Short mmCIF file of C-alpha atoms in Angstrom, two decimals:
data_model
loop_
_atom_site.label_atom_id
_atom_site.label_comp_id
_atom_site.label_asym_id
_atom_site.label_seq_id
_atom_site.Cartn_x
_atom_site.Cartn_y
_atom_site.Cartn_z
CA UNK A 179 -36.48 -113.78 -250.90
CA UNK A 180 -33.90 -115.17 -247.99
CA UNK A 181 -32.55 -117.63 -246.10
CA UNK A 182 -30.77 -117.29 -243.03
CA UNK A 183 -29.18 -120.47 -242.06
CA UNK A 184 -27.57 -121.41 -238.43
CA UNK A 185 -26.13 -117.37 -238.20
CA UNK A 186 -24.06 -117.19 -235.76
CA UNK A 187 -22.21 -113.12 -234.43
CA UNK A 188 -19.96 -112.27 -231.54
CA UNK A 189 -17.56 -110.16 -230.70
CA UNK A 190 -14.12 -111.50 -228.43
CA UNK A 191 -15.59 -113.68 -226.51
CA UNK A 192 -19.66 -112.11 -226.22
CA UNK A 193 -21.76 -114.37 -228.28
CA UNK A 194 -24.26 -111.83 -229.72
CA UNK A 195 -26.66 -114.94 -230.89
CA UNK A 196 -25.97 -117.67 -231.81
CA UNK A 197 -27.91 -120.35 -234.62
CA UNK A 198 -30.12 -118.32 -236.29
CA UNK A 199 -32.34 -119.92 -239.35
CA UNK A 200 -35.40 -118.73 -240.68
CA UNK A 201 -36.64 -117.29 -243.70
CA UNK A 202 -38.60 -114.35 -245.37
CA UNK A 203 -40.41 -115.23 -248.44
CA UNK A 204 -41.99 -112.56 -251.37
CA UNK A 205 -45.06 -110.49 -249.76
CA UNK A 206 -43.76 -111.84 -246.01
CA UNK A 207 -43.52 -109.00 -244.01
CA UNK A 208 -42.24 -110.07 -240.28
CA UNK A 209 -40.92 -108.44 -237.17
CA UNK A 210 -37.84 -109.56 -235.59
CA UNK A 211 -38.01 -108.76 -231.64
CA UNK A 212 -36.01 -109.64 -228.75
CA UNK A 213 -34.41 -107.90 -225.62
CA UNK A 214 -31.59 -104.64 -226.36
CA UNK A 215 -28.19 -106.11 -227.01
CA UNK A 216 -29.66 -109.22 -227.90
CA UNK A 217 -28.46 -108.31 -231.64
CA UNK A 218 -31.04 -107.22 -233.92
CA UNK A 219 -28.95 -104.60 -235.98
CA UNK A 220 -26.35 -107.30 -236.30
CA UNK A 221 -28.50 -109.94 -238.32
CA UNK A 222 -29.91 -106.74 -240.27
CA UNK A 223 -26.84 -106.22 -241.33
CA UNK A 224 -25.33 -109.55 -241.77
CA UNK A 225 -28.43 -110.24 -243.99
CA UNK A 226 -28.12 -106.41 -246.15
CA UNK A 227 -24.08 -108.02 -246.49
CA UNK A 228 -22.49 -105.28 -244.00
CA UNK A 229 -21.22 -107.50 -241.54
CA UNK A 230 -20.22 -110.95 -242.29
CA UNK A 231 -21.21 -114.26 -240.04
CA UNK A 232 -18.27 -115.92 -237.54
CA UNK A 233 -21.07 -119.74 -239.33
CA UNK A 234 -23.49 -119.96 -241.21
CA UNK A 235 -25.34 -118.55 -244.62
CA UNK A 236 -27.25 -115.96 -245.78
CA UNK A 237 -28.75 -116.66 -249.45
CA UNK A 238 -30.34 -114.82 -251.22
CA UNK A 239 -32.61 -115.40 -253.58
CA UNK A 240 -32.30 -114.88 -256.77
CA UNK A 241 -28.59 -113.17 -257.03
CA UNK A 242 -29.98 -110.09 -257.56
CA UNK A 243 -32.91 -109.59 -255.27
CA UNK A 244 -31.86 -105.62 -255.07
CA UNK A 245 -32.38 -104.52 -250.74
CA UNK A 246 -33.28 -101.99 -249.86
CA UNK A 247 -31.83 -101.42 -246.08
CA UNK A 248 -32.89 -98.59 -243.48
CA UNK A 249 -30.22 -98.86 -241.03
CA UNK A 250 -29.77 -97.15 -237.68
CA UNK A 251 -27.22 -94.14 -237.23
CA UNK A 252 -26.81 -93.07 -240.93
CA UNK A 253 -24.08 -91.18 -242.62
CA UNK A 254 -24.62 -89.23 -245.32
CA UNK A 255 -21.63 -87.64 -247.16
CA UNK A 256 -20.25 -84.03 -246.13
CA UNK A 257 -21.40 -81.32 -248.03
CA UNK A 258 -23.67 -83.46 -250.34
CA UNK A 259 -27.55 -82.06 -250.66
CA UNK A 260 -30.99 -83.08 -250.52
CA UNK A 261 -31.20 -83.39 -254.03
CA UNK A 262 -27.85 -84.93 -254.43
CA UNK A 263 -28.57 -87.48 -251.78
CA UNK A 264 -32.30 -88.46 -253.45
CA UNK A 265 -30.57 -88.48 -256.80
CA UNK A 266 -28.51 -91.68 -256.63
CA UNK A 267 -31.97 -93.29 -256.12
CA UNK A 268 -34.36 -91.57 -258.44
CA UNK A 269 -33.13 -88.25 -260.29
CA UNK A 270 -34.99 -85.13 -260.29
CA UNK A 271 -36.57 -84.88 -263.64
CA UNK A 272 -36.10 -80.78 -264.39
CA UNK A 273 -32.67 -81.96 -263.50
CA UNK A 274 -32.08 -84.56 -266.25
CA UNK A 275 -33.34 -82.75 -268.65
CA UNK A 276 -31.49 -79.90 -268.06
CA UNK A 277 -28.27 -82.75 -268.38
CA UNK A 278 -28.97 -84.07 -271.52
CA UNK A 279 -30.08 -80.51 -273.28
CA UNK A 280 -26.11 -79.61 -271.78
CA UNK A 281 -24.51 -82.88 -273.69
CA UNK A 282 -26.50 -82.20 -276.32
CA UNK A 283 -24.94 -79.28 -276.96
CA UNK A 284 -21.38 -80.57 -276.58
CA UNK A 285 -22.42 -83.66 -279.10
CA UNK A 286 -23.18 -81.11 -281.77
CA UNK A 287 -19.84 -79.96 -281.23
CA UNK A 288 -17.89 -82.81 -281.42
CA UNK A 289 -20.63 -85.72 -282.24
CA UNK A 290 -17.77 -88.51 -282.40
CA UNK A 291 -16.41 -87.72 -278.67
CA UNK A 292 -16.78 -91.31 -276.65
CA UNK A 293 -16.96 -90.12 -273.56
CA UNK A 294 -20.21 -88.12 -274.69
CA UNK A 295 -21.51 -90.57 -276.62
CA UNK A 296 -21.72 -92.39 -272.69
CA UNK A 297 -22.86 -90.24 -271.31
CA UNK A 298 -25.30 -89.07 -273.85
CA UNK A 299 -26.77 -92.82 -273.23
CA UNK A 300 -26.30 -93.06 -269.27
CA UNK A 301 -28.66 -89.48 -269.46
CA UNK A 302 -30.95 -91.05 -271.95
CA UNK A 303 -31.56 -94.28 -269.13
CA UNK A 304 -31.16 -91.83 -266.42
CA UNK A 305 -34.41 -89.69 -268.35
CA UNK A 306 -36.23 -93.27 -268.14
CA UNK A 307 -36.30 -93.38 -265.22
CA UNK A 308 -36.70 -90.18 -263.57
CA UNK A 309 -39.59 -90.44 -266.48
CA UNK A 310 -40.47 -92.95 -264.31
CA UNK A 311 -39.58 -92.43 -261.13
CA UNK A 312 -41.39 -88.18 -261.26
CA UNK A 313 -44.92 -88.95 -259.22
CA UNK A 314 -43.10 -91.88 -256.42
CA UNK A 315 -41.04 -89.78 -256.22
CA UNK A 316 -43.62 -86.51 -255.21
CA UNK A 317 -45.63 -89.02 -253.44
CA UNK A 318 -43.07 -90.02 -251.26
CA UNK A 319 -41.08 -86.94 -250.31
CA UNK A 320 -44.50 -84.93 -249.58
CA UNK A 321 -45.94 -88.12 -247.47
CA UNK A 322 -42.48 -86.98 -245.28
CA UNK A 323 -42.92 -83.75 -245.87
CA UNK A 324 -40.15 -83.18 -247.65
CA UNK A 325 -41.32 -81.61 -250.18
CA UNK A 326 -40.96 -78.13 -249.93
CA UNK A 327 -37.12 -78.51 -249.17
CA UNK A 328 -34.86 -77.04 -252.07
CA UNK A 329 -33.15 -79.45 -253.12
CA UNK A 330 -29.77 -77.47 -252.76
CA UNK A 331 -30.07 -76.91 -249.07
CA UNK A 332 -27.26 -79.12 -246.95
CA UNK A 333 -28.70 -82.59 -245.58
CA UNK A 334 -26.34 -81.09 -242.29
CA UNK A 335 -28.96 -77.87 -242.34
CA UNK A 336 -31.46 -80.68 -241.78
CA UNK A 337 -32.82 -81.89 -238.66
CA UNK A 338 -32.60 -85.29 -236.80
CA UNK A 339 -36.00 -85.95 -238.05
CA UNK A 340 -35.14 -84.76 -241.07
CA UNK A 341 -32.01 -86.60 -241.86
CA UNK A 342 -33.80 -89.83 -240.73
CA UNK A 343 -37.14 -89.04 -243.45
CA UNK A 344 -34.92 -88.52 -246.31
CA UNK A 345 -32.47 -91.52 -245.09
CA UNK A 346 -36.20 -93.81 -245.75
CA UNK A 347 -37.50 -91.71 -248.23
CA UNK A 348 -34.18 -92.85 -250.91
CA UNK A 349 -34.63 -96.70 -249.50
CA UNK A 350 -38.50 -96.51 -250.98
CA UNK A 351 -36.99 -94.55 -254.08
CA UNK A 352 -34.85 -96.73 -254.88
CA UNK A 353 -37.66 -99.12 -255.63
CA UNK A 354 -36.01 -102.62 -253.88
CA UNK A 355 -37.60 -105.68 -253.71
CA UNK A 356 -37.06 -106.45 -250.44
CA UNK A 357 -36.98 -104.06 -247.28
CA UNK A 358 -35.12 -104.12 -244.19
CA UNK A 359 -36.07 -101.81 -241.83
CA UNK A 360 -34.52 -100.39 -238.44
CA UNK A 361 -36.68 -98.19 -236.42
CA UNK A 362 -38.41 -97.28 -239.39
CA UNK A 363 -41.75 -95.00 -237.29
CA UNK A 364 -38.54 -93.02 -234.95
CA UNK A 365 -39.33 -88.68 -235.35
CA UNK A 366 -42.64 -89.90 -237.43
CA UNK A 367 -45.64 -87.87 -235.95
CA UNK A 368 -48.61 -90.01 -236.64
CA UNK A 369 -49.45 -88.82 -239.95
CA UNK A 370 -46.28 -89.68 -241.65
CA UNK A 371 -46.67 -92.94 -239.75
CA UNK A 372 -49.75 -93.58 -240.78
CA UNK A 373 -48.47 -92.81 -244.88
CA UNK A 374 -45.91 -95.73 -244.19
CA UNK A 375 -48.24 -97.81 -242.85
CA UNK A 376 -49.87 -97.54 -245.78
CA UNK A 377 -47.20 -97.79 -247.54
CA UNK A 378 -45.96 -100.73 -246.43
CA UNK A 379 -49.19 -102.99 -246.62
CA UNK A 380 -49.61 -101.98 -250.43
CA UNK A 381 -45.44 -103.08 -250.65
CA UNK A 382 -44.89 -106.26 -252.40
CA UNK A 383 -41.77 -107.38 -252.01
CA UNK A 384 -40.68 -108.89 -248.65
CA UNK A 385 -39.53 -106.69 -245.88
CA UNK A 386 -37.64 -107.60 -241.88
CA UNK A 387 -38.58 -104.69 -239.75
CA UNK A 388 -37.19 -103.60 -235.88
CA UNK A 389 -39.86 -101.26 -234.65
CA UNK A 390 -40.64 -100.44 -231.20
CA UNK A 391 -44.54 -99.48 -232.07
CA UNK A 392 -46.22 -102.07 -231.30
CA UNK A 393 -49.17 -99.66 -233.00
CA UNK A 394 -47.55 -100.25 -236.08
CA UNK A 395 -46.42 -103.39 -236.15
CA UNK A 396 -49.89 -105.28 -235.38
CA UNK A 397 -51.66 -103.09 -238.45
CA UNK A 398 -48.48 -104.07 -240.24
CA UNK A 399 -46.58 -107.78 -240.03
CA UNK A 400 -47.39 -111.58 -240.93
CA UNK A 401 -44.96 -112.63 -238.45
CA UNK A 402 -42.70 -112.68 -235.35
CA UNK A 403 -39.37 -114.24 -235.69
CA UNK A 404 -38.23 -114.16 -231.37
CA UNK A 405 -34.46 -114.13 -230.07
CA UNK A 406 -35.06 -116.99 -227.89
CA UNK A 407 -33.77 -116.65 -224.86
CA UNK A 408 -31.54 -119.28 -224.57
CA UNK A 409 -29.75 -116.93 -226.89
CA UNK A 410 -30.00 -119.97 -229.67
CA UNK A 411 -32.14 -119.32 -231.95
CA UNK A 412 -35.21 -118.13 -232.99
CA UNK A 413 -38.79 -119.14 -232.64
CA UNK A 414 -41.48 -117.89 -235.22
CA UNK A 415 -44.96 -116.71 -234.59
CA UNK A 416 -48.24 -116.03 -236.90
CA UNK A 417 -50.16 -112.89 -237.08
CA UNK A 418 -48.76 -109.89 -235.40
CA UNK A 419 -47.09 -108.57 -232.64
CA UNK A 420 -50.57 -108.87 -229.97
CA UNK A 421 -51.02 -111.73 -231.67
CA UNK A 422 -47.45 -112.92 -230.89
CA UNK A 423 -46.96 -111.64 -227.08
CA UNK A 424 -50.38 -113.21 -226.25
CA UNK A 425 -48.70 -116.89 -227.18
CA UNK A 426 -45.25 -116.10 -225.20
CA UNK A 427 -47.88 -115.23 -222.40
CA UNK A 428 -49.01 -118.23 -222.54
CA UNK A 429 -45.97 -120.27 -222.97
CA UNK A 430 -44.27 -118.82 -220.05
CA UNK A 431 -47.14 -119.58 -217.74
CA UNK A 432 -47.60 -122.94 -218.98
CA UNK A 433 -43.47 -123.01 -219.06
CA UNK A 434 -43.16 -121.55 -215.28
CA UNK A 435 -46.20 -123.77 -214.01
CA UNK A 436 -44.45 -126.76 -214.80
CA UNK A 437 -41.42 -125.15 -213.83
CA UNK A 438 -42.79 -124.55 -209.60
CA UNK A 439 -45.09 -127.80 -209.89
CA UNK A 440 -40.99 -129.87 -209.87
CA UNK A 441 -39.85 -127.22 -207.30
CA UNK A 442 -42.91 -128.64 -204.80
CA UNK A 443 -42.35 -131.91 -206.50
CA UNK A 444 -38.81 -132.17 -205.61
CA UNK A 445 -39.22 -131.02 -201.97
CA UNK A 446 -41.66 -133.54 -201.47
CA UNK A 447 -39.09 -135.97 -202.50
CA UNK A 448 -36.63 -135.06 -200.79
CA UNK A 449 -39.06 -134.92 -197.60
CA UNK A 450 -39.98 -138.60 -198.05
CA UNK A 451 -36.20 -139.69 -198.41
CA UNK A 452 -36.01 -138.34 -194.92
CA UNK A 453 -38.92 -139.85 -193.19
CA UNK A 454 -38.50 -143.23 -195.13
CA UNK A 455 -34.48 -143.60 -193.88
CA UNK A 456 -35.55 -142.54 -190.84
CA UNK A 457 -38.06 -145.23 -190.41
CA UNK A 458 -35.05 -147.33 -191.08
CA UNK A 459 -33.19 -146.34 -188.39
CA UNK A 460 -32.95 -148.88 -185.18
CA UNK A 461 -34.53 -147.00 -182.65
CA UNK A 462 -33.17 -147.40 -178.74
CA UNK A 463 -36.10 -149.85 -176.89
CA UNK A 464 -38.39 -149.55 -180.68
CA UNK A 465 -39.03 -152.63 -182.77
CA UNK A 466 -35.89 -152.54 -184.52
CA UNK A 467 -33.89 -152.54 -181.23
CA UNK A 468 -31.98 -155.81 -180.99
CA UNK A 469 -32.09 -155.81 -177.42
CA UNK A 470 -35.68 -155.99 -177.41
CA UNK A 471 -36.06 -158.88 -179.92
CA UNK A 472 -35.39 -162.91 -180.28
CA UNK A 473 -33.50 -163.86 -183.46
CA UNK A 474 -36.66 -164.08 -185.44
CA UNK A 475 -37.58 -160.67 -185.11
CA UNK A 476 -34.03 -159.66 -185.55
CA UNK A 477 -33.88 -160.64 -188.82
CA UNK A 478 -37.30 -159.44 -189.20
CA UNK A 479 -36.49 -156.23 -188.63
CA UNK A 480 -33.27 -155.74 -190.45
CA UNK A 481 -34.72 -156.85 -194.02
CA UNK A 482 -37.64 -154.45 -193.39
CA UNK A 483 -35.21 -151.83 -192.33
CA UNK A 484 -33.02 -153.06 -195.74
CA UNK A 485 -36.35 -152.98 -197.71
CA UNK A 486 -37.24 -148.85 -196.26
CA UNK A 487 -33.37 -147.29 -197.64
CA UNK A 488 -33.93 -149.02 -200.94
CA UNK A 489 -37.28 -147.12 -201.33
CA UNK A 490 -35.28 -144.03 -200.01
CA UNK A 491 -32.70 -144.76 -202.74
CA UNK A 492 -35.59 -145.06 -205.11
CA UNK A 493 -36.89 -142.06 -204.02
CA UNK A 494 -33.53 -140.20 -203.56
CA UNK A 495 -32.08 -141.53 -207.65
CA UNK A 496 -35.26 -139.59 -208.94
CA UNK A 497 -34.40 -136.44 -206.88
CA UNK A 498 -31.28 -136.94 -208.46
CA UNK A 499 -32.61 -137.23 -212.08
CA UNK A 500 -35.05 -133.97 -211.64
CA UNK A 501 -32.07 -131.92 -210.49
CA UNK A 502 -29.54 -133.05 -212.92
CA UNK A 503 -31.56 -134.06 -216.48
CA UNK A 504 -34.60 -133.73 -216.25
CA UNK A 505 -34.56 -130.47 -214.19
CA UNK A 506 -36.71 -127.96 -215.86
CA UNK A 507 -34.79 -124.44 -216.45
CA UNK A 508 -36.58 -121.54 -215.15
CA UNK A 509 -38.23 -119.71 -217.96
CA UNK A 510 -37.69 -116.26 -218.15
CA UNK A 511 -39.86 -113.52 -219.69
#
């Protein structure tokens, strides 16, 4: 349904994310996860076509794919009513029938009027869509406890939770082929979350969602797309959110143990290098002290001292590698 390739985004000098690549197929339900500020909402905006990336591409397949996007902080038009908002997605059947009657009356007076003919054709299409969606509309509004609110109610009179539920209802009514859902369970009670969970499980299209609701994620997702701790790219994990946490924890434990082992090895090698170099130094009155040995012994102990220095240098080269090119980065949790 879509593929993002090497997406990068910055605001000024602050990089939001870098080289993001992954895809979503029809029927897949994926959670997008990462710490606050990692760019989850920004990435969703780019996929939805609301924000351009600095580099990289978003390929939507097919090109006419209809995307439904529930984003945080949705703004409604000033003075807009509940009914006017919902009618953008699925017209109310009764209101559409009244509009059809009105335009028919006008056509009876002006049967050749091209504007009226065009309006009549548009209302017929809206009527067909309204008839098709009427049952779905009632189910969705009932699921979000909006069905009993009069359609002429100004949206400004709704509570914050009702506004979120209305926005989500609009997204679902638009019958999109793919959904982008940013915190869809906010302001939903247990009953409404259960209704949304069941609806999502029955949805045939692809879904990419951001949510802090672990139970909801465990119930609905097939895979997790997680921002990398390094700030570059993403990692994909099959399974639900709990499976992702378990796999991430296991990977963290393994990486941390490798890091600790390397630090211990560096300390051991540094100590060994110091000891070897110390052994290579002549000690007054000792075997390597030229004043207490004959010529043969001086040469012998000099050669042995040089060999000891070479051993120390080899150990120090190993330390330099482990602290440089071969260094393991301390894993972030």
